[in-house]
Amino acid sequence: MTEATAEPHVKIFDTTLRDGEQAPGFSMSTPAKLIVARALRDLNVDIIEAGFAAASPGDAAAVETIAKEIEGPRICSLARLNEADIEAAARAVEPAKKKRVHTFIGTSPLHREAKLKLSKEEILKRISETVRFACSACEDVEFSPEDAIRTEREYLIEAVEAAIEAGAKTINIPDTVGYTTTEEIKELFAFLSGNARGAESVTFSVHCHDDLGMAVANSLAAVRGGARQIECAINGIGERAGNCSMEEAVMALATRTDFFRSKTQIETTKLYPASVALSRVTHNPIPRNKAVVGKNAFAHEAGIHQHGVLADKRTYEIMDAEAVGMPSNSIVLGKHSGKHALAARIEALGFKVSKQKVEDIFPMFKSLADTCREVTDADIVQLVTGNAGADGRAGPWRLRRVELRADVEDDTRPFARITMKHDNGDRRTVTCEGEGPIDAAFAAVCAITDVPGRINVLDLHHVASEGIVRAEAVVEVGEKLFTGKAEAVDIADAAVAAFVVAINQAAMLKTSPAAGEMAVGA
Ligand code: KIV
Ligand code: ZN
């Protein structure tokens, strides 16, 4: 067995709040950044690049707020290679116990000639003088030759040596445009760490973009070539197609230590919570099929896979959902599921049923699965207890009236007034405000039914040939997901009706007798 101490430590430098935040659709307010910074601290990342202080007063304030509050990771600000930027960065990180200024300048022919209009010599001089200045302003300085991958190798090594000589402790090699390949970058890191004067006294870092979908693979290849810091972002966000995804790089190193022989200090069980926190504050859902943190990453619907996973989950899983902090619900019941999975879920819900009962329920289960995205626990309870409605779904609440209001001219918040009736005769009307009228309607439905639902997915399809809108709502209640489908002439009516179908299932599950005590048709 390899001794853990023999494996080199790879630092995780998180740039979610800088490169990530720079991308369209991902900008964050200071409170939102603080939420993400706390998640990064819980992950135990080595460095948080909290922003680009010189970019705006708001950016500087956000870096400073994070530097004041977050303890543990080193707090870093980006700065162009000029004194004003560096001073702004050093000021913003000043309150942190551990601080860093990360300064950069373009070195490739395109950057030199088209953007900077500086000669090679002028850039080398700037690196020597200004990195030295940065070292006098901050205890820890990182230098990046921007667009390093497209920089002539003999010039790149000169730039790197100038920065090392001026006092930089970390040399970051960015693939600014996501152009490199695994073999090329591995070889480049081996070349620089083996040949640059002073290389032994610095940490080499890799910063990859995902334009060709290779950011994670290239970052890992750089580690094989000698990189000891990976710059990455939660959910892989960043300029254009994004940066190297932290969760993927970290889990690759953790799952294949036999191959990479390196380790990080990341608390992997905090990966999923961090991914969810970022998704919530930026209003960008995590794609279902996202590696490591997507809903499907540990889910199995195909019958053959479910059979294998129920026998031994290693048949189709290389990591545990728990290891990345994901609630494990690996068996998703849908139209591809078989009897093994259905029987296992019935048993997990606490029912004791005979094999024949499973056989009897199975055709109903399949026809229900054909009409929806996912068969929920509430559906199973209905099927087993025989309480399903004509459409295979039921629940105690009926929607009676939907009134929505959104004034574009004055600044009142949109609101909705919803009336619903319970099967026991109880009739309730509630008015709620929301971000929009549909959001307000969802809040009113939750208030009436006393089910704390959060919309997770809302798909709306206008079917022009039929003049209707088909809606599908996936609603999160606690750790469970409920799916509702509905159709209506109006888009809002369809959305609210689908939401109610999902909420009804949660309400049913809440009020059904303790499943554990049931023996049904055994
Ligand atoms: O992609 C890039 O080159 C950067 C640098 C500022 C490191 O983000
Ligand atoms: Zn970048």
Short mmCIF file of C-alpha atoms and ligand atoms in Angstrom, two decimals:
data_model
loop_
_atom_site.label_atom_id
_atom_site.label_comp_id
_atom_site.label_asym_id
_atom_site.label_seq_id
_atom_site.Cartn_x
_atom_site.Cartn_y
_atom_site.Cartn_z
CA MET A 1 0.00 0.00 0.00
CA THR A 2 1.19 3.54 -0.82
CA GLU A 3 1.86 5.66 2.23
CA ALA A 4 -0.54 8.61 2.28
CA THR A 5 2.33 10.98 3.10
CA ALA A 6 4.18 10.00 -0.07
CA GLU A 7 1.45 11.48 -2.25
CA PRO A 8 2.09 15.11 -3.17
CA HIS A 9 -0.49 17.66 -2.06
CA VAL A 10 -2.32 19.42 -4.88
CA LYS A 11 -3.68 22.79 -3.79
CA ILE A 12 -7.20 23.70 -4.82
CA PHE A 13 -7.41 27.34 -5.87
CA ASP A 14 -11.05 28.19 -6.33
CA THR A 15 -11.95 30.90 -8.83
CA THR A 16 -15.76 30.59 -8.75
CA LEU A 17 -16.02 34.13 -7.38
CA ARG A 18 -13.65 35.63 -9.95
CA ASP A 19 -13.39 33.81 -13.30
CA GLY A 20 -16.74 32.10 -12.59
CA GLU A 21 -18.50 35.29 -11.66
CA GLN A 22 -17.14 37.00 -14.79
CA ALA A 23 -19.26 34.75 -17.03
CA PRO A 24 -22.61 36.01 -18.34
CA GLY A 25 -25.49 34.88 -16.13
CA PHE A 26 -23.32 34.25 -13.06
CA SER A 27 -22.77 37.68 -11.53
CA MET A 28 -23.33 37.73 -7.77
CA SER A 29 -24.07 40.36 -5.15
CA THR A 30 -21.79 40.57 -2.10
CA PRO A 31 -24.24 38.60 0.13
CA ALA A 32 -24.47 35.91 -2.58
CA LYS A 33 -20.67 35.79 -2.83
CA LEU A 34 -20.45 35.38 0.92
CA ILE A 35 -22.76 32.35 0.79
CA VAL A 36 -20.49 30.76 -1.81
CA ALA A 37 -17.34 31.75 0.12
CA ARG A 38 -18.70 29.99 3.23
CA ALA A 39 -19.35 26.88 1.16
CA LEU A 40 -15.75 27.08 -0.14
CA ARG A 41 -14.42 27.40 3.41
CA ASP A 42 -16.45 24.32 4.43
CA LEU A 43 -14.89 22.50 1.48
CA ASN A 44 -11.47 23.40 2.91
CA VAL A 45 -10.13 24.83 -0.35
CA ASP A 46 -6.56 26.12 -0.09
CA ILE A 47 -7.17 29.46 -1.81
CA ILE A 48 -10.29 31.49 -2.64
CA GLU A 49 -9.90 33.96 -5.49
CA ALA A 50 -12.61 36.28 -4.20
CA GLY A 51 -12.72 38.75 -7.08
CA PHE A 52 -10.93 41.36 -9.12
CA ALA A 53 -10.67 44.35 -6.75
CA ALA A 54 -9.76 46.94 -9.40
CA ALA A 55 -12.71 45.96 -11.62
CA SER A 56 -15.27 48.00 -9.64
CA PRO A 57 -15.87 49.37 -6.14
CA GLY A 58 -18.46 46.59 -5.68
CA ASP A 59 -15.85 43.93 -6.52
CA ALA A 60 -13.35 45.47 -4.12
CA ALA A 61 -15.97 45.57 -1.35
CA ALA A 62 -16.90 41.93 -1.93
CA VAL A 63 -13.24 40.81 -1.73
CA GLU A 64 -12.78 42.82 1.45
CA THR A 65 -15.95 41.40 3.04
CA ILE A 66 -14.78 37.87 2.31
CA ALA A 67 -11.28 38.68 3.57
CA LYS A 68 -12.80 39.91 6.85
CA GLU A 69 -15.17 37.01 7.43
CA ILE A 70 -13.68 33.85 5.95
CA GLU A 71 -10.99 32.09 7.94
CA GLY A 72 -9.08 29.04 6.80
CA PRO A 73 -8.38 29.45 3.09
CA ARG A 74 -5.95 32.07 1.76
CA ILE A 75 -7.93 34.97 0.25
CA CYS A 76 -6.77 36.25 -3.12
CA SER A 77 -7.63 39.08 -5.49
CA LEU A 78 -6.76 39.26 -9.17
CA ALA A 79 -4.86 42.30 -10.52
CA ARG A 80 -3.51 43.29 -13.91
CA LEU A 81 0.24 43.78 -13.90
CA ASN A 82 0.19 47.46 -12.96
CA GLU A 83 0.72 49.24 -9.65
CA ALA A 84 -2.81 50.67 -9.30
CA ASP A 85 -4.47 47.27 -9.73
CA ILE A 86 -2.00 45.61 -7.39
CA GLU A 87 -2.56 48.25 -4.72
CA ALA A 88 -6.34 47.82 -4.98
CA ALA A 89 -5.96 44.03 -4.70
CA ALA A 90 -3.58 44.23 -1.73
CA ARG A 91 -5.92 46.65 0.07
CA ALA A 92 -8.94 44.42 -0.48
CA VAL A 93 -7.28 41.24 0.87
CA GLU A 94 -5.57 43.08 3.75
CA PRO A 95 -8.07 41.99 6.49
CA ALA A 96 -7.47 38.27 5.75
CA LYS A 97 -5.12 36.22 7.95
CA LYS A 98 -3.63 34.65 4.82
CA LYS A 99 -3.63 36.75 1.65
CA ARG A 100 -2.48 36.62 -1.95
CA VAL A 101 -2.32 38.93 -4.95
CA HIS A 102 -2.61 37.19 -8.31
CA THR A 103 -1.23 39.33 -11.10
CA PHE A 104 -1.17 38.62 -14.83
CA ILE A 105 -0.12 39.92 -18.22
CA GLY A 106 -0.60 38.46 -21.71
CA THR A 107 2.53 36.88 -23.20
CA SER A 108 1.38 35.23 -26.46
CA PRO A 109 2.07 36.97 -29.80
CA LEU A 110 -1.62 37.82 -30.16
CA HIS A 111 -1.82 39.38 -26.71
CA ARG A 112 1.49 41.23 -27.13
CA GLU A 113 0.72 42.62 -30.54
CA ALA A 114 -3.07 43.03 -30.76
CA LYS A 115 -3.99 43.77 -27.16
CA LEU A 116 -1.01 45.21 -25.28
CA LYS A 117 1.04 46.65 -28.15
CA LEU A 118 4.19 45.88 -26.19
CA SER A 119 7.39 44.17 -27.28
CA LYS A 120 8.72 41.00 -25.67
CA GLU A 121 11.40 43.03 -23.87
CA GLU A 122 8.89 45.57 -22.56
CA ILE A 123 6.75 42.79 -21.12
CA LEU A 124 9.75 41.08 -19.46
CA LYS A 125 10.75 44.41 -17.90
CA ARG A 126 7.20 44.95 -16.66
CA ILE A 127 7.16 41.45 -15.13
CA SER A 128 10.45 42.02 -13.26
CA GLU A 129 9.52 45.45 -11.92
CA THR A 130 5.86 44.99 -11.17
CA VAL A 131 5.97 41.48 -9.67
CA ARG A 132 8.68 42.90 -7.35
CA PHE A 133 6.30 45.75 -6.49
CA ALA A 134 3.50 43.23 -5.80
CA CYS A 135 5.79 41.32 -3.43
CA SER A 136 6.35 44.51 -1.46
CA ALA A 137 2.56 45.04 -1.24
CA CYS A 138 1.50 41.50 -0.29
CA GLU A 139 3.08 38.52 1.50
CA ASP A 140 2.20 36.04 -1.26
CA VAL A 141 2.19 36.71 -5.00
CA GLU A 142 1.06 34.54 -7.88
CA PHE A 143 1.96 35.37 -11.47
CA SER A 144 0.16 34.27 -14.66
CA PRO A 145 1.48 34.69 -18.22
CA GLU A 146 -1.97 34.99 -19.81
CA ASP A 147 -2.50 32.79 -22.89
CA ALA A 148 0.59 30.81 -21.87
CA ILE A 149 -0.38 27.88 -24.07
CA ARG A 150 -0.08 29.99 -27.25
CA THR A 151 3.13 31.66 -26.09
CA GLU A 152 6.42 30.62 -27.74
CA ARG A 153 8.06 28.17 -25.36
CA GLU A 154 11.44 29.92 -25.23
CA TYR A 155 9.71 33.22 -24.41
CA LEU A 156 7.34 31.64 -21.88
CA ILE A 157 10.26 30.26 -19.88
CA GLU A 158 11.88 33.71 -19.86
CA ALA A 159 8.66 35.26 -18.53
CA VAL A 160 8.35 32.57 -15.87
CA GLU A 161 11.99 33.01 -14.79
CA ALA A 162 11.56 36.80 -14.57
CA ALA A 163 8.53 36.36 -12.27
CA ILE A 164 10.33 33.80 -10.06
CA GLU A 165 13.34 36.06 -9.77
CA ALA A 166 11.10 38.99 -8.81
CA GLY A 167 9.63 36.96 -5.94
CA ALA A 168 6.43 35.24 -7.17
CA LYS A 169 5.76 32.09 -5.15
CA THR A 170 3.23 30.55 -7.53
CA ILE A 171 3.52 30.41 -11.30
CA ASN A 172 0.18 29.77 -12.93
CA ILE A 173 0.08 28.56 -16.53
CA PRO A 174 -3.29 29.46 -18.04
CA ASP A 175 -4.83 27.85 -21.07
CA THR A 176 -6.83 31.04 -21.47
CA VAL A 177 -8.70 29.92 -24.58
CA GLY A 178 -9.15 26.21 -23.84
CA TYR A 179 -6.88 25.17 -26.71
CA THR A 180 -4.43 22.64 -25.31
CA THR A 181 -4.50 18.85 -25.18
CA THR A 182 -3.61 16.45 -22.39
CA GLU A 183 -0.27 15.33 -23.79
CA GLU A 184 0.79 18.83 -24.74
CA ILE A 185 0.07 20.37 -21.33
CA LYS A 186 1.60 17.50 -19.38
CA GLU A 187 4.78 17.90 -21.40
CA LEU A 188 4.76 21.70 -20.94
CA PHE A 189 4.56 21.39 -17.14
CA ALA A 190 7.34 18.81 -17.13
CA PHE A 191 9.43 21.17 -19.27
CA LEU A 192 8.84 24.28 -17.12
CA SER A 193 9.20 22.59 -13.74
CA GLY A 194 12.31 20.79 -14.97
CA ASN A 195 14.04 23.70 -16.72
CA ALA A 196 12.99 27.12 -15.42
CA ARG A 197 15.61 28.79 -13.22
CA GLY A 198 14.28 28.81 -9.63
CA ALA A 199 11.51 26.27 -10.40
CA GLU A 200 12.25 24.30 -7.23
CA SER A 201 11.26 27.27 -5.05
CA VAL A 202 7.77 27.85 -6.56
CA THR A 203 4.48 26.03 -6.97
CA PHE A 204 3.38 25.46 -10.55
CA SER A 205 -0.34 25.94 -11.07
CA VAL A 206 -2.70 25.07 -13.91
CA HIS A 207 -5.71 27.12 -15.09
CA CYS A 208 -7.74 25.55 -17.90
CA HIS A 209 -10.79 26.66 -19.83
CA ASP A 210 -13.35 24.29 -21.27
CA ASP A 211 -13.83 25.55 -24.83
CA LEU A 212 -13.18 22.06 -26.21
CA GLY A 213 -14.58 20.25 -23.17
CA MET A 214 -11.09 19.28 -21.97
CA ALA A 215 -10.49 21.57 -18.98
CA VAL A 216 -10.66 18.82 -16.34
CA ALA A 217 -8.66 16.31 -18.37
CA ASN A 218 -6.02 18.94 -19.17
CA SER A 219 -5.76 20.06 -15.53
CA LEU A 220 -5.25 16.46 -14.41
CA ALA A 221 -2.64 15.94 -17.13
CA ALA A 222 -0.83 19.04 -15.87
CA VAL A 223 -0.73 17.47 -12.40
CA ARG A 224 0.93 14.44 -13.99
CA GLY A 225 3.46 16.86 -15.49
CA GLY A 226 4.26 18.52 -12.15
CA ALA A 227 1.48 21.06 -11.40
CA ARG A 228 0.74 21.27 -7.68
CA GLN A 229 -2.17 23.70 -7.80
CA ILE A 230 -5.38 23.42 -9.81
CA GLU A 231 -7.41 26.54 -10.50
CA CYS A 232 -11.03 25.54 -10.79
CA ALA A 233 -14.62 26.54 -10.11
CA ILE A 234 -17.70 24.94 -8.61
CA ASN A 235 -19.91 23.46 -11.33
CA GLY A 236 -17.14 24.40 -13.79
CA ILE A 237 -18.39 27.97 -14.23
CA GLY A 238 -16.11 30.55 -15.83
CA GLU A 239 -15.48 32.62 -18.95
CA ARG A 240 -17.24 31.22 -22.06
CA ALA A 241 -17.54 27.42 -21.67
CA GLY A 242 -16.16 27.66 -18.14
CA ASN A 243 -13.18 26.60 -16.07
CA CYS A 244 -12.05 23.22 -14.81
CA SER A 245 -14.86 21.88 -12.60
CA MET A 246 -13.69 21.54 -9.02
CA GLU A 247 -15.91 18.59 -8.12
CA GLU A 248 -14.76 16.62 -11.15
CA ALA A 249 -11.04 17.29 -10.68
CA VAL A 250 -11.18 16.58 -6.94
CA MET A 251 -13.16 13.36 -7.33
CA ALA A 252 -10.90 12.18 -10.16
CA LEU A 253 -7.87 12.63 -7.90
CA ALA A 254 -9.70 10.95 -5.00
CA THR A 255 -11.13 8.05 -7.00
CA ARG A 256 -7.97 7.34 -9.00
CA THR A 257 -5.22 7.91 -6.45
CA ASP A 258 -3.74 4.68 -7.79
CA PHE A 259 -3.14 6.55 -11.07
CA PHE A 260 -2.59 10.20 -10.11
CA ARG A 261 -0.81 9.52 -6.81
CA SER A 262 -1.69 12.98 -5.49
CA LYS A 263 -4.14 14.20 -2.90
CA THR A 264 -6.12 17.31 -2.06
CA GLN A 265 -7.35 18.50 1.32
CA ILE A 266 -10.94 18.90 0.12
CA GLU A 267 -13.77 17.73 2.37
CA THR A 268 -15.52 15.91 -0.46
CA THR A 269 -18.84 15.54 1.38
CA LYS A 270 -19.25 19.30 0.99
CA LEU A 271 -19.04 19.21 -2.82
CA TYR A 272 -22.74 18.73 -3.45
CA PRO A 273 -23.84 21.35 -0.86
CA ALA A 274 -21.45 23.86 -2.49
CA SER A 275 -22.76 23.04 -5.94
CA VAL A 276 -26.36 23.52 -4.76
CA ALA A 277 -25.49 26.79 -2.97
CA LEU A 278 -23.95 28.20 -6.15
CA SER A 279 -26.84 27.03 -8.28
CA ARG A 280 -29.33 28.71 -5.92
CA VAL A 281 -27.60 32.06 -5.61
CA THR A 282 -26.98 32.36 -9.35
CA HIS A 283 -30.35 30.87 -10.39
CA ASN A 284 -28.59 28.42 -12.70
CA PRO A 285 -29.82 24.84 -12.29
CA ILE A 286 -27.27 22.03 -12.09
CA PRO A 287 -27.70 20.00 -15.30
CA ARG A 288 -29.18 16.58 -14.49
CA ASN A 289 -26.32 14.79 -16.21
CA LYS A 290 -23.52 16.91 -14.65
CA ALA A 291 -20.67 14.65 -13.52
CA VAL A 292 -20.39 14.19 -9.73
CA VAL A 293 -23.17 16.61 -8.66
CA GLY A 294 -25.98 16.20 -11.24
CA LYS A 295 -29.20 14.45 -10.16
CA ASN A 296 -28.42 11.58 -12.52
CA ALA A 297 -24.82 11.14 -11.37
CA PHE A 298 -25.82 8.37 -8.97
CA ALA A 299 -29.26 7.52 -10.33
CA HIS A 300 -30.22 4.36 -12.17
CA GLU A 301 -33.42 3.83 -14.07
CA ALA A 302 -32.61 1.07 -16.55
CA GLY A 303 -33.83 -2.29 -15.28
CA ILE A 304 -30.54 -4.11 -15.89
CA HIS A 305 -28.56 -1.43 -14.06
CA GLN A 306 -31.04 -1.35 -11.17
CA HIS A 307 -30.78 -5.11 -10.79
CA GLY A 308 -26.98 -4.87 -10.69
CA VAL A 309 -26.91 -1.94 -8.25
CA LEU A 310 -29.39 -3.64 -5.91
CA ALA A 311 -27.13 -6.72 -5.87
CA ASP A 312 -23.89 -4.72 -5.43
CA LYS A 313 -23.76 -1.00 -6.23
CA ARG A 314 -20.14 -1.25 -7.38
CA THR A 315 -21.44 -2.93 -10.55
CA TYR A 316 -22.38 0.51 -11.92
CA GLU A 317 -20.91 3.05 -9.48
CA ILE A 318 -17.29 4.12 -8.98
CA MET A 319 -17.99 6.60 -6.15
CA ASP A 320 -20.50 6.77 -3.31
CA ALA A 321 -23.13 9.49 -3.47
CA GLU A 322 -22.47 10.01 0.26
CA ALA A 323 -18.80 10.75 -0.47
CA VAL A 324 -19.80 13.90 -2.36
CA GLY A 325 -22.55 14.78 0.12
CA MET A 326 -25.44 13.85 -2.11
CA PRO A 327 -28.59 12.38 -0.56
CA SER A 328 -28.55 8.86 -1.94
CA ASN A 329 -31.63 7.97 -3.92
CA SER A 330 -29.94 5.98 -6.57
CA ILE A 331 -32.88 3.96 -7.81
CA VAL A 332 -35.20 6.16 -9.83
CA LEU A 333 -38.44 4.47 -10.72
CA GLY A 334 -39.48 5.16 -14.28
CA LYS A 335 -40.56 3.40 -17.44
CA HIS A 336 -37.26 1.53 -17.76
CA SER A 337 -37.42 0.04 -14.26
CA GLY A 338 -38.06 -3.62 -13.62
CA LYS A 339 -39.82 -5.68 -10.95
CA HIS A 340 -36.69 -5.98 -8.77
CA ALA A 341 -36.54 -2.21 -8.33
CA LEU A 342 -40.29 -1.90 -7.75
CA ALA A 343 -40.24 -4.65 -5.12
CA ALA A 344 -37.20 -3.09 -3.42
CA ARG A 345 -38.88 0.34 -3.23
CA ILE A 346 -42.13 -1.17 -1.88
CA GLU A 347 -40.11 -2.92 0.80
CA ALA A 348 -38.06 0.24 1.56
CA LEU A 349 -41.36 2.08 2.10
CA GLY A 350 -42.15 -0.49 4.79
CA PHE A 351 -44.75 -2.62 3.02
CA LYS A 352 -44.71 -6.37 3.24
CA VAL A 353 -46.21 -7.71 0.04
CA SER A 354 -46.18 -11.06 -1.72
CA LYS A 355 -44.46 -11.68 -5.06
CA GLN A 356 -47.92 -12.01 -6.60
CA LYS A 357 -48.90 -8.54 -5.35
CA VAL A 358 -45.81 -7.08 -7.07
CA GLU A 359 -46.83 -8.93 -10.27
CA ASP A 360 -50.34 -7.45 -10.01
CA ILE A 361 -49.14 -3.91 -9.45
CA PHE A 362 -46.43 -4.02 -12.11
CA PRO A 363 -48.64 -3.32 -15.21
CA MET A 364 -50.23 -0.30 -13.42
CA PHE A 365 -46.78 0.90 -12.43
CA LYS A 366 -45.60 0.66 -16.06
CA SER A 367 -48.57 2.56 -17.46
CA LEU A 368 -48.15 5.28 -14.83
CA ALA A 369 -44.41 5.46 -15.61
CA ASP A 370 -45.24 5.96 -19.28
CA THR A 371 -47.02 9.20 -18.47
CA CYS A 372 -44.49 10.86 -16.18
CA ARG A 373 -40.84 11.67 -15.71
CA GLU A 374 -40.44 9.73 -12.49
CA VAL A 375 -42.72 7.53 -10.35
CA THR A 376 -42.63 8.90 -6.80
CA ASP A 377 -42.95 7.24 -3.41
CA ALA A 378 -46.43 8.75 -3.11
CA ASP A 379 -47.39 7.00 -6.37
CA ILE A 380 -46.12 3.71 -4.99
CA VAL A 381 -48.13 4.15 -1.79
CA GLN A 382 -51.21 4.75 -3.93
CA LEU A 383 -50.57 1.71 -6.10
CA VAL A 384 -49.92 -0.59 -3.14
CA THR A 385 -52.89 0.61 -1.10
CA GLY A 386 -55.20 0.80 -4.11
CA ASN A 387 -55.96 4.49 -3.58
CA ALA A 388 -54.92 5.72 -6.99
CA GLY A 389 -57.28 8.00 -8.89
CA ALA A 390 -58.44 7.42 -12.46
CA ASP A 391 -55.24 8.96 -13.82
CA GLY A 392 -53.16 6.85 -11.46
CA ARG A 393 -52.69 9.93 -9.23
CA ALA A 394 -54.71 11.51 -6.48
CA GLY A 395 -54.46 13.58 -3.33
CA PRO A 396 -56.73 15.48 -0.98
CA TRP A 397 -56.64 18.97 -2.56
CA ARG A 398 -58.54 20.38 -5.57
CA LEU A 399 -57.76 23.71 -7.20
CA ARG A 400 -60.85 25.91 -7.31
CA ARG A 401 -59.76 29.40 -8.36
CA VAL A 402 -56.54 31.02 -9.64
CA GLU A 403 -56.22 34.82 -9.72
CA LEU A 404 -52.86 36.28 -10.72
CA ARG A 405 -51.81 39.93 -10.79
CA ALA A 406 -48.62 41.64 -12.00
CA ASP A 407 -48.66 45.43 -12.43
CA VAL A 408 -46.00 46.64 -14.82
CA GLU A 409 -46.62 50.31 -14.14
CA ASP A 410 -46.38 50.63 -10.38
CA ASP A 411 -43.83 48.95 -8.17
CA THR A 412 -46.13 46.64 -6.17
CA ARG A 413 -44.94 43.06 -6.01
CA PRO A 414 -46.81 40.52 -8.14
CA PHE A 415 -49.34 38.48 -6.17
CA ALA A 416 -51.71 35.55 -6.51
CA ARG A 417 -54.97 34.65 -4.83
CA ILE A 418 -55.63 30.92 -4.81
CA THR A 419 -58.68 28.99 -3.63
CA MET A 420 -58.53 25.25 -2.98
CA LYS A 421 -60.86 22.65 -1.51
CA HIS A 422 -59.91 19.63 0.60
CA ASP A 423 -61.74 16.31 0.19
CA ASN A 424 -62.99 16.75 3.78
CA GLY A 425 -64.90 19.88 2.66
CA ASP A 426 -62.42 22.46 4.00
CA ARG A 427 -62.22 25.40 1.56
CA ARG A 428 -59.31 27.87 1.83
CA THR A 429 -58.29 31.06 0.04
CA VAL A 430 -54.81 32.53 0.43
CA THR A 431 -53.12 35.55 -1.16
CA CYS A 432 -49.32 35.59 -1.48
CA GLU A 433 -46.70 37.82 -3.09
CA GLY A 434 -43.81 36.48 -5.15
CA GLU A 435 -41.06 37.27 -7.63
CA GLY A 436 -43.71 36.85 -10.30
CA PRO A 437 -47.38 35.85 -10.30
CA ILE A 438 -46.67 32.14 -10.82
CA ASP A 439 -44.12 32.14 -8.03
CA ALA A 440 -46.75 33.83 -5.84
CA ALA A 441 -49.31 31.18 -6.80
CA PHE A 442 -46.91 28.39 -5.83
CA ALA A 443 -46.39 30.08 -2.45
CA ALA A 444 -50.17 30.31 -1.92
CA VAL A 445 -50.63 26.61 -2.78
CA CYS A 446 -47.94 25.70 -0.23
CA ALA A 447 -49.58 27.90 2.41
CA ILE A 448 -53.02 26.36 1.83
CA THR A 449 -51.85 22.75 1.82
CA ASP A 450 -49.19 23.23 4.50
CA VAL A 451 -46.67 21.46 2.24
CA PRO A 452 -43.33 23.34 2.00
CA GLY A 453 -42.65 22.76 -1.71
CA ARG A 454 -39.90 24.35 -3.80
CA ILE A 455 -40.13 24.31 -7.57
CA ASN A 456 -37.16 22.41 -8.98
CA VAL A 457 -38.07 22.05 -12.66
CA LEU A 458 -40.92 23.66 -14.57
CA ASP A 459 -41.26 22.61 -18.21
CA LEU A 460 -43.88 24.36 -20.30
CA HIS A 461 -44.69 23.35 -23.87
CA HIS A 462 -47.13 25.22 -26.04
CA VAL A 463 -48.73 22.75 -28.45
CA ALA A 464 -49.93 25.07 -31.21
CA SER A 465 -51.86 22.36 -33.10
CA GLU A 466 -54.00 21.63 -30.01
CA GLY A 467 -54.09 25.18 -28.62
CA ILE A 468 -52.94 24.02 -25.18
CA VAL A 469 -49.97 24.29 -22.88
CA ARG A 470 -48.54 21.13 -21.31
CA ALA A 471 -46.80 21.70 -17.99
CA GLU A 472 -44.59 19.43 -15.95
CA ALA A 473 -43.50 20.53 -12.48
CA VAL A 474 -40.90 18.78 -10.34
CA VAL A 475 -41.30 19.96 -6.76
CA GLU A 476 -38.81 19.44 -3.93
CA VAL A 477 -40.36 18.75 -0.52
CA GLY A 478 -37.65 18.09 2.06
CA GLU A 479 -35.38 15.61 0.36
CA LYS A 480 -38.07 14.14 -1.89
CA LEU A 481 -39.08 15.08 -5.42
CA PHE A 482 -42.66 14.96 -6.66
CA THR A 483 -43.69 15.31 -10.30
CA GLY A 484 -46.95 16.79 -11.51
CA LYS A 485 -48.28 17.09 -15.05
CA ALA A 486 -51.20 19.12 -16.30
CA GLU A 487 -52.48 20.85 -19.39
CA ALA A 488 -54.56 23.99 -19.88
CA VAL A 489 -55.27 26.67 -22.45
CA ASP A 490 -53.40 29.23 -20.40
CA ILE A 491 -49.72 28.94 -19.51
CA ALA A 492 -50.21 30.10 -15.89
CA ASP A 493 -53.16 27.77 -15.28
CA ALA A 494 -51.14 24.82 -16.62
CA ALA A 495 -48.13 25.67 -14.43
CA VAL A 496 -50.21 26.05 -11.25
CA ALA A 497 -52.22 22.90 -11.95
CA ALA A 498 -49.04 20.83 -12.46
CA PHE A 499 -47.63 22.23 -9.23
CA VAL A 500 -50.81 21.22 -7.39
CA VAL A 501 -50.60 17.65 -8.73
CA ALA A 502 -47.07 17.36 -7.30
CA ILE A 503 -48.01 18.99 -3.98
CA ASN A 504 -50.99 16.64 -3.66
CA GLN A 505 -48.65 13.67 -3.74
CA ALA A 506 -46.55 15.11 -0.94
CA ALA A 507 -49.71 15.82 1.05
CA MET A 508 -50.86 12.23 0.56
CA LEU A 509 -47.58 10.77 1.67
CA LYS A 510 -47.66 12.99 4.73
CA THR A 511 -51.11 11.80 5.79
CA SER A 512 -50.90 8.11 4.84
CA PRO A 513 -50.66 5.71 7.81
CA ALA A 514 -47.15 4.68 8.87
CA ALA A 515 -46.16 2.53 5.95
CA GLY A 516 -43.95 0.42 8.16
CA GLU A 517 -46.96 -1.12 9.85
CA MET A 518 -48.68 -2.17 6.66
CA ALA A 519 -49.02 -5.62 5.24
CA VAL A 520 -50.93 -5.23 2.01
CA GLY A 521 -52.35 -8.16 0.11
CA ALA A 522 -49.50 -10.35 1.32
O1 KIV B 1 -7.88 32.47 -18.28
C1 KIV B 1 -6.98 33.22 -17.88
O2 KIV B 1 -5.95 33.40 -18.52
C2 KIV B 1 -7.20 33.91 -16.62
C3 KIV B 1 -6.02 34.61 -16.05
C4 KIV B 1 -6.38 35.91 -15.47
C5 KIV B 1 -5.36 33.71 -15.05
O3 KIV B 1 -8.27 33.83 -16.05
ZN ZN B 2 -9.45 32.15 -16.85
#
